[in-house]
């Protein structure tokens, strides 16, 4: 978890709520940390918005198993 926090804090526009939110997301399901760390390690020049969009697009983002794209088209 420390590696994740350090990586998140190294993002240029990082802020406390961003780091806390990502940590809360990965703590709920241990497999998420690997997915987020892989994304962080494989992409340079990320912003906090990039990371949050990546997380929001994950199928398990919320209890209804809807990512950002699917929620946008719900009526």
mmCIF file of C-alpha atoms in Angstrom:
data_model
loop_
_atom_site.group_PDB
_atom_site.id
_atom_site.type_symbol
_atom_site.label_atom_id
_atom_site.label_comp_id
_atom_site.label_asym_id
_atom_site.label_seq_id
_atom_site.Cartn_x
_atom_site.Cartn_y
_atom_site.Cartn_z
ATOM 1 C CA UNK A 1 0.000 0.000 0.000
ATOM 2 C CA UNK A 2 2.907 2.319 0.722
ATOM 3 C CA UNK A 3 4.151 1.942 -2.860
ATOM 4 C CA UNK A 4 0.705 2.906 -4.160
ATOM 5 C CA UNK A 5 0.507 5.969 -1.906
ATOM 6 C CA UNK A 6 3.981 7.078 -2.966
ATOM 7 C CA UNK A 7 3.102 6.632 -6.636
ATOM 8 C CA UNK A 8 -0.143 8.592 -6.232
ATOM 9 C CA UNK A 9 1.601 11.377 -4.333
ATOM 10 C CA UNK A 10 4.170 11.687 -7.133
ATOM 11 C CA UNK A 11 1.483 12.640 -9.659
ATOM 12 C CA UNK A 12 1.939 16.384 -10.255
ATOM 13 C CA UNK A 13 -1.645 17.439 -9.424
ATOM 14 C CA UNK A 14 -2.091 14.941 -6.583
ATOM 15 C CA UNK A 15 -4.115 15.990 -3.546
ATOM 16 C CA UNK A 16 -5.172 14.378 -0.269
ATOM 17 C CA UNK A 17 -8.748 13.486 -1.313
ATOM 18 C CA UNK A 18 -7.502 11.883 -4.521
ATOM 19 C CA UNK A 19 -4.999 9.669 -2.709
ATOM 20 C CA UNK A 20 -7.504 8.808 0.033
ATOM 21 C CA UNK A 21 -10.175 7.911 -2.523
ATOM 22 C CA UNK A 22 -7.919 5.631 -4.550
ATOM 23 C CA UNK A 23 -6.667 3.929 -1.381
ATOM 24 C CA UNK A 24 -10.259 3.410 -0.192
ATOM 25 C CA UNK A 25 -11.170 1.920 -3.588
ATOM 26 C CA UNK A 26 -8.326 -0.615 -3.602
ATOM 27 C CA UNK A 27 -8.778 -1.576 0.050
ATOM 28 C CA UNK A 28 -12.297 -2.854 -0.633
ATOM 29 C CA UNK A 29 -10.989 -5.523 -2.990
ATOM 30 C CA UNK A 30 -7.315 -6.596 -2.852
ATOM 31 C CA UNK A 31 -7.138 -7.480 -6.567
ATOM 32 C CA UNK A 32 -7.735 -3.821 -7.396
ATOM 33 C CA UNK A 33 -4.324 -2.747 -6.121
ATOM 34 C CA UNK A 34 -2.563 -4.832 -8.771
ATOM 35 C CA UNK A 35 -4.714 -3.378 -11.539
ATOM 36 C CA UNK A 36 -4.200 0.224 -10.385
ATOM 37 C CA UNK A 37 -0.454 -0.251 -9.832
ATOM 38 C CA UNK A 38 -0.083 -1.776 -13.299
ATOM 39 C CA UNK A 39 -1.894 1.223 -14.788
ATOM 40 C CA UNK A 40 0.311 3.667 -12.862
ATOM 41 C CA UNK A 41 3.513 1.850 -13.780
ATOM 42 C CA UNK A 42 2.691 1.470 -17.473
ATOM 43 C CA UNK A 43 1.612 5.056 -18.135
ATOM 44 C CA UNK A 44 3.789 8.149 -17.885
ATOM 45 C CA UNK A 45 2.572 11.699 -17.400
ATOM 46 C CA UNK A 46 -0.691 10.773 -15.714
ATOM 47 C CA UNK A 47 -2.876 13.341 -14.008
ATOM 48 C CA UNK A 48 -5.168 12.634 -11.077
ATOM 49 C CA UNK A 49 -8.084 12.866 -13.530
ATOM 50 C CA UNK A 50 -6.553 10.145 -15.709
ATOM 51 C CA UNK A 51 -6.314 7.808 -12.723
ATOM 52 C CA UNK A 52 -9.835 8.575 -11.539
ATOM 53 C CA UNK A 53 -11.258 7.984 -15.022
ATOM 54 C CA UNK A 54 -9.415 4.661 -15.198
ATOM 55 C CA UNK A 55 -10.943 3.625 -11.876
ATOM 56 C CA UNK A 56 -14.424 4.874 -12.800
ATOM 57 C CA UNK A 57 -14.264 2.807 -15.999
ATOM 58 C CA UNK A 58 -13.653 -0.423 -14.074
ATOM 59 C CA UNK A 59 -16.595 -2.853 -14.112
ATOM 60 C CA UNK A 60 -16.542 -3.145 -10.318
ATOM 61 C CA UNK A 61 -16.468 0.612 -9.691
ATOM 62 C CA UNK A 62 -19.767 0.601 -7.867
ATOM 63 C CA UNK A 63 -22.226 -1.864 -6.406
ATOM 64 C CA UNK A 64 -24.228 -2.058 -9.621
ATOM 65 C CA UNK A 65 -21.186 -3.158 -11.657
ATOM 66 C CA UNK A 66 -21.495 -0.164 -13.956
ATOM 67 C CA UNK A 67 -18.475 1.767 -15.168
ATOM 68 C CA UNK A 68 -18.570 5.416 -16.243
ATOM 69 C CA UNK A 69 -19.612 4.734 -19.834
ATOM 70 C CA UNK A 70 -22.588 2.569 -18.914
ATOM 71 C CA UNK A 71 -23.851 5.019 -16.256
ATOM 72 C CA UNK A 72 -23.729 7.878 -18.751
ATOM 73 C CA UNK A 73 -26.279 6.116 -20.943
ATOM 74 C CA UNK A 74 -28.679 5.017 -18.194
ATOM 75 C CA UNK A 75 -32.000 6.812 -18.091
#
